[in-house]
PDB file of C-alpha atoms in Angstrom:
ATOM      1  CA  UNK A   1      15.526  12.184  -4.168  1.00 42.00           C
ATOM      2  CA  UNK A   2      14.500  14.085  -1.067  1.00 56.00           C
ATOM      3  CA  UNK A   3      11.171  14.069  -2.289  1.00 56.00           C
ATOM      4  CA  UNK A   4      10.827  10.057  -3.379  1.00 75.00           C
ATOM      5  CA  UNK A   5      11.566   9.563   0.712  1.00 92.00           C
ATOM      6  CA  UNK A   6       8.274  10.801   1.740  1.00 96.00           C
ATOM      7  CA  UNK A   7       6.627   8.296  -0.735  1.00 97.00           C
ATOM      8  CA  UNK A   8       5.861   6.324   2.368  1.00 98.00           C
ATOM      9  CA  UNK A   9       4.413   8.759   4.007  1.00 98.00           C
ATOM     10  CA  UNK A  10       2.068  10.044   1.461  1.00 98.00           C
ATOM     11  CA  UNK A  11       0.874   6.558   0.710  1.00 98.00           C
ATOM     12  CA  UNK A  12       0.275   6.131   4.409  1.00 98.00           C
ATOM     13  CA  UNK A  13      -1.673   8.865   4.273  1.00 98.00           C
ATOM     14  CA  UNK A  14      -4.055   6.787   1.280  1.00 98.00           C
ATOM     15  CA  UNK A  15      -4.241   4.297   4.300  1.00 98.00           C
ATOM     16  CA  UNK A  16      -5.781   6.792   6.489  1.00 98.00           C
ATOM     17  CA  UNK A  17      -8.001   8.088   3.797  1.00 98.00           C
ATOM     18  CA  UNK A  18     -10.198   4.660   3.785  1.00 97.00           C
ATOM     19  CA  UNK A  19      -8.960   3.313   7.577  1.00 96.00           C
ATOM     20  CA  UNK A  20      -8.122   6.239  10.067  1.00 96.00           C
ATOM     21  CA  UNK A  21      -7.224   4.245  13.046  1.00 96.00           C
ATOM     22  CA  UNK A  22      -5.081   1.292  10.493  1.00 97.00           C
ATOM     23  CA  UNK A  23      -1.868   3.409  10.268  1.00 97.00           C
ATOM     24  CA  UNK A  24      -1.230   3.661  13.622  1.00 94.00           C
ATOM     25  CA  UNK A  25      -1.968   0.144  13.975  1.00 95.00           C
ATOM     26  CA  UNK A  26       0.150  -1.121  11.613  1.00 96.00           C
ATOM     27  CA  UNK A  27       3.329   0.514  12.957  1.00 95.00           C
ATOM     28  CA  UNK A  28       2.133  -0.666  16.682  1.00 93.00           C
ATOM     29  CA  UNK A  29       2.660  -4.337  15.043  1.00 94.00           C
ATOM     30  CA  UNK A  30       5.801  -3.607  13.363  1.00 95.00           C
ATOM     31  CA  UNK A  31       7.801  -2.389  16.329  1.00 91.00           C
ATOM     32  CA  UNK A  32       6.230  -5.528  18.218  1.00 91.00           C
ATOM     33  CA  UNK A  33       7.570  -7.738  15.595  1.00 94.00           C
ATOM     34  CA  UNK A  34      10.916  -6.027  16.195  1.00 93.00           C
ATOM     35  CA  UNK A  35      10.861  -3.142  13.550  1.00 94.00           C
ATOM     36  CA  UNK A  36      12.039   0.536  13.180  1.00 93.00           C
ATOM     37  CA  UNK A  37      10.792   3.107  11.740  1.00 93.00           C
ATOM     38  CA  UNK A  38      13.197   5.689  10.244  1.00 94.00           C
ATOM     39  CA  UNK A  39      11.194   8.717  12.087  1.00 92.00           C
ATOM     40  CA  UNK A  40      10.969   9.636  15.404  1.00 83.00           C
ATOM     41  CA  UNK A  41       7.584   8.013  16.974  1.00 82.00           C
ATOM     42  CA  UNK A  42       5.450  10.294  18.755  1.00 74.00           C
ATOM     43  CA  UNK A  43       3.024   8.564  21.321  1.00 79.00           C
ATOM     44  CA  UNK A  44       3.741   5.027  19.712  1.00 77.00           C
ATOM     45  CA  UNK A  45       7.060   4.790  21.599  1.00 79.00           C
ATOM     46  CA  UNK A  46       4.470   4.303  24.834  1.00 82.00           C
ATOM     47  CA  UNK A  47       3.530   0.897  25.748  1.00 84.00           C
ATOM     48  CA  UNK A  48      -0.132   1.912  26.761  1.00 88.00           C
ATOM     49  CA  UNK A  49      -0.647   3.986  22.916  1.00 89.00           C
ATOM     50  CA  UNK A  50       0.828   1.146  21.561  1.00 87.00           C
ATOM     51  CA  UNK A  51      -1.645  -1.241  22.331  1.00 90.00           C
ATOM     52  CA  UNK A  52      -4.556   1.141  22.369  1.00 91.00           C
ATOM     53  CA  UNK A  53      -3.694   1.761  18.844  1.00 92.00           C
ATOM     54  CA  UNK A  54      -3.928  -2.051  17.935  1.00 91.00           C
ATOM     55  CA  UNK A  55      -7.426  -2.158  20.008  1.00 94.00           C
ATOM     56  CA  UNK A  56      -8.539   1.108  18.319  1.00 93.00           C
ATOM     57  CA  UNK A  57      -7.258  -0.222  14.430  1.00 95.00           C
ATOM     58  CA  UNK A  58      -8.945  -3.340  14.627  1.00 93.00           C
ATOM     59  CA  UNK A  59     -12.418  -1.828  16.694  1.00 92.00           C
ATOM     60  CA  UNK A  60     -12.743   0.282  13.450  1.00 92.00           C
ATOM     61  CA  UNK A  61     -12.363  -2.670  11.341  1.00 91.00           C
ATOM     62  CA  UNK A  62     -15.053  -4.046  12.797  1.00 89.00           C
ATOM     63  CA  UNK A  63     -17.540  -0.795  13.727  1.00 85.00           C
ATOM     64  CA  UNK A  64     -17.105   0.228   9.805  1.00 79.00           C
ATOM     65  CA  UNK A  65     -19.558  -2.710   8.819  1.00 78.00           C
ATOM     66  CA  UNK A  66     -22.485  -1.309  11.011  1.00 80.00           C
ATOM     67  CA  UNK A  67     -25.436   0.466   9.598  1.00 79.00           C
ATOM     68  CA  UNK A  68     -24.501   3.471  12.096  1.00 84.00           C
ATOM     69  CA  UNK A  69     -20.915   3.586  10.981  1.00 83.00           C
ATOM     70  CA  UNK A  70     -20.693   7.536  10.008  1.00 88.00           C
ATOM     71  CA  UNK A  71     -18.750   8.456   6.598  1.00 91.00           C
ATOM     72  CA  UNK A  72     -15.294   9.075   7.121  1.00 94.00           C
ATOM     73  CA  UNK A  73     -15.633  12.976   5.801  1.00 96.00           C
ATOM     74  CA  UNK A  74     -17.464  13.595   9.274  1.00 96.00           C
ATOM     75  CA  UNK A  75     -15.608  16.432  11.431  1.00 96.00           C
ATOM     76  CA  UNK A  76     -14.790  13.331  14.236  1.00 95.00           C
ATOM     77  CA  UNK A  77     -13.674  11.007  10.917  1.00 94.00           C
ATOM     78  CA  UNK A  78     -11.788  13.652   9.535  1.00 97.00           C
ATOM     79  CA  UNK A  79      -9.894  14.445  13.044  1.00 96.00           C
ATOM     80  CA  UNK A  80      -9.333  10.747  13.497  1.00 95.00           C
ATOM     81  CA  UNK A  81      -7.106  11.051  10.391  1.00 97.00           C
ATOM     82  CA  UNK A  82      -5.355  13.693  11.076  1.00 97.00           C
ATOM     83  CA  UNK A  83      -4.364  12.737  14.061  1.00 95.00           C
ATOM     84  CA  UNK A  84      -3.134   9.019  12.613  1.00 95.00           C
ATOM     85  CA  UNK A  85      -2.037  10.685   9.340  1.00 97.00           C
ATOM     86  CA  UNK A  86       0.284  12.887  11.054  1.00 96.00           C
ATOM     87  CA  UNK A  87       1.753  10.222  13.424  1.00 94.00           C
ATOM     88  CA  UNK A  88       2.207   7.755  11.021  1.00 96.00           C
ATOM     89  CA  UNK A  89       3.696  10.139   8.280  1.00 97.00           C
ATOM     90  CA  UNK A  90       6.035  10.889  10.398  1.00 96.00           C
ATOM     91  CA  UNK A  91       6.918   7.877  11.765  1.00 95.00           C
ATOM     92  CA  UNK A  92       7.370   6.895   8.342  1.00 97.00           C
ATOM     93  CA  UNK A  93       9.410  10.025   7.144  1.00 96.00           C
ATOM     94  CA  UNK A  94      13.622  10.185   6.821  1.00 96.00           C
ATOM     95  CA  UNK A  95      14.870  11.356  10.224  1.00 94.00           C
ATOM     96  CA  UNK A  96      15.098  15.170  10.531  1.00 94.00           C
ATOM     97  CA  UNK A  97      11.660  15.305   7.795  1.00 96.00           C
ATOM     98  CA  UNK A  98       8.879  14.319  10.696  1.00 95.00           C
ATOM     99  CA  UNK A  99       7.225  17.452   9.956  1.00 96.00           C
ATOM    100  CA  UNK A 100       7.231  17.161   6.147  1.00 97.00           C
ATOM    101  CA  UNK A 101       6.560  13.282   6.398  1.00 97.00           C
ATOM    102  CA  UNK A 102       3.530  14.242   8.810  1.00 97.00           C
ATOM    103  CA  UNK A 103       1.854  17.432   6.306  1.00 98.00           C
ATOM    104  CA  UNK A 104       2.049  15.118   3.402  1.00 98.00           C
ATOM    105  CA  UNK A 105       0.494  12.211   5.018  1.00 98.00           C
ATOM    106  CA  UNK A 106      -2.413  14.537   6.367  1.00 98.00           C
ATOM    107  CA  UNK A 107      -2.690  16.251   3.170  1.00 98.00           C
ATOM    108  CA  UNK A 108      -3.309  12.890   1.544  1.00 98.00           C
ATOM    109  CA  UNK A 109      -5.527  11.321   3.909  1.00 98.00           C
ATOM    110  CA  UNK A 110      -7.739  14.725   4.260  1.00 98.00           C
ATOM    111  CA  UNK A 111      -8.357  15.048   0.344  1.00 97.00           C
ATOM    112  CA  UNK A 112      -8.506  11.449  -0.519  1.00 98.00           C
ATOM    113  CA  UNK A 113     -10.947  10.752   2.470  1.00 98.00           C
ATOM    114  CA  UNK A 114     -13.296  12.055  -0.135  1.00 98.00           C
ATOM    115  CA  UNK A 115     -12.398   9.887  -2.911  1.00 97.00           C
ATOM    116  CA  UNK A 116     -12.318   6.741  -1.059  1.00 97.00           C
ATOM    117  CA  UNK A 117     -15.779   7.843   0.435  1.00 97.00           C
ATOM    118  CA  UNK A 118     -17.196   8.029  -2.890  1.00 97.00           C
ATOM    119  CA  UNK A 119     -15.714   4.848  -4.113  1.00 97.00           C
ATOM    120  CA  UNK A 120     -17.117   2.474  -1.103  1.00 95.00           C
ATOM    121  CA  UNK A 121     -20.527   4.437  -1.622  1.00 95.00           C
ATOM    122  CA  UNK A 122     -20.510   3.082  -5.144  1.00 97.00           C
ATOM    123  CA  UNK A 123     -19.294   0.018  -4.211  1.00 96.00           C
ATOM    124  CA  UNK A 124     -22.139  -0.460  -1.579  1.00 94.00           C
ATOM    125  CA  UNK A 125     -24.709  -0.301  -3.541  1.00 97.00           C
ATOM    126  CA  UNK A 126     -23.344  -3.134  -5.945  1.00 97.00           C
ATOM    127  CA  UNK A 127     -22.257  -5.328  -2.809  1.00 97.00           C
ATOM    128  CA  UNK A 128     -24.157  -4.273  -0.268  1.00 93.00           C
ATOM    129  CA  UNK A 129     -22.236  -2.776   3.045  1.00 90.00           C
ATOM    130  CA  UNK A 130     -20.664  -5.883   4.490  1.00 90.00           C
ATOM    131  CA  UNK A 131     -19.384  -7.212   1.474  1.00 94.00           C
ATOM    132  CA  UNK A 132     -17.681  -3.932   0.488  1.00 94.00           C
ATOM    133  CA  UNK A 133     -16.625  -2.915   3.409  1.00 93.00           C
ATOM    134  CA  UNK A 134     -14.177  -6.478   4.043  1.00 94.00           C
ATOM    135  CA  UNK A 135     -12.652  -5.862   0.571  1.00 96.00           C
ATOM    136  CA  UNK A 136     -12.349  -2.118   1.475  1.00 96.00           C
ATOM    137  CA  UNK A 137     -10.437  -3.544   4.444  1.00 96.00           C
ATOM    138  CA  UNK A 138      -8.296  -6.327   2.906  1.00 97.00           C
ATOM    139  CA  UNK A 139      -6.784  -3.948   0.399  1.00 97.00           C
ATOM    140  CA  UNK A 140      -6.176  -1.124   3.393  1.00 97.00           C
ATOM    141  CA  UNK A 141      -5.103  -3.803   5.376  1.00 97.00           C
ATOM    142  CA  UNK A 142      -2.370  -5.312   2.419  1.00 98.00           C
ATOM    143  CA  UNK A 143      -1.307  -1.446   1.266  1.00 98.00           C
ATOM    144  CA  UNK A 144      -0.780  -0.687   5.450  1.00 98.00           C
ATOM    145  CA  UNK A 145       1.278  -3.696   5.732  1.00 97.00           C
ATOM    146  CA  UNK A 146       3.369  -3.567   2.264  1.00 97.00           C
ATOM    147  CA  UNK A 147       3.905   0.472   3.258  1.00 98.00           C
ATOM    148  CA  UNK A 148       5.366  -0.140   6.565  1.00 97.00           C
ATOM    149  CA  UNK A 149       7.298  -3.231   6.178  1.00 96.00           C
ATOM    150  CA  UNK A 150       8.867  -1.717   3.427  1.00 95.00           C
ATOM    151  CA  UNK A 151       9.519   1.626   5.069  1.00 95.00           C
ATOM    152  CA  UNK A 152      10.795   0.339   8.283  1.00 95.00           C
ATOM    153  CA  UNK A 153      14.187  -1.623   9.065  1.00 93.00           C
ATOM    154  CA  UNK A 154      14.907  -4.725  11.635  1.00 92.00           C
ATOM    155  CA  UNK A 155      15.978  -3.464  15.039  1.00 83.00           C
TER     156      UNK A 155
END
């Protein structure tokens, strides 16, 4: 049972593979529509991260459509996940499991970085970048928002 309570945070972390900055986001909109998450919130419980996280999830959104976008398996890209991974996850996680919430999210967002790489590769050269890149982002977009709302509670 312990284990089935990190499910959100691992499929975060399948958020952050394809999206880094989207997980961070998607909590920042939650708690403005009045949500909780079960973990302790590190950085997000600041007004000024808050909103930079909402400016910096929907920036990427945009930037990943252009020509110089770099792949997400870049040293930078791969930080960037990490970093949102590991907040999110444990954001996500049963209180006192932060730290488990936030390895299994990175864990998951490091190795399937990869994957998801190698699927909107594929997918580009059937759709072209543009095309690929807004479904890429509509299912991220749908899993971040199905993940949180049903990992976090009304406050």
């Amino acid at each position: 049972m312990k284990t089935f309570g990190l499910l959100p945070s691992a499929l975060i972390g399948a958020v952050a593979s394809a999206r880094s900055m989207t997980p961070m986001a998607t909590i920042a909109i939650a708690r403005l529509a009045g949500r909780a998450a079960p973990g302790r919130l590190v950085l997000l419980d600041q007004p000024l991260f808050e909103f930079g996280a909402l400016f910096m999830g929907v920036g990427e959104l945009l930037g990943d459509k252009m020509k110089s976008a770099p792949d997400r398996t870049v040293p930078l890209g791969l930080l960037a996940r990490v970093m949102s991974a590991g907040i999110a996850g444990a954001a996500l996680a049963p209180r006192g499991r932060e730290k488990a919430g936030a390895a299994i999210a990175v864990a998951t967002a490091v190795s399937l970085a990869y994957l998801t790489l190698a699927g909107r590769k594929r997918a580009m050269a059937r759709v072209g970048q543009t095309r690929s890149g807004l479904i890429e982002d509509a299912l991220v977009v749908a899993g971040a928002a199905a993940v949180v709302v049903l990992s976090t509670r009304r406050r």
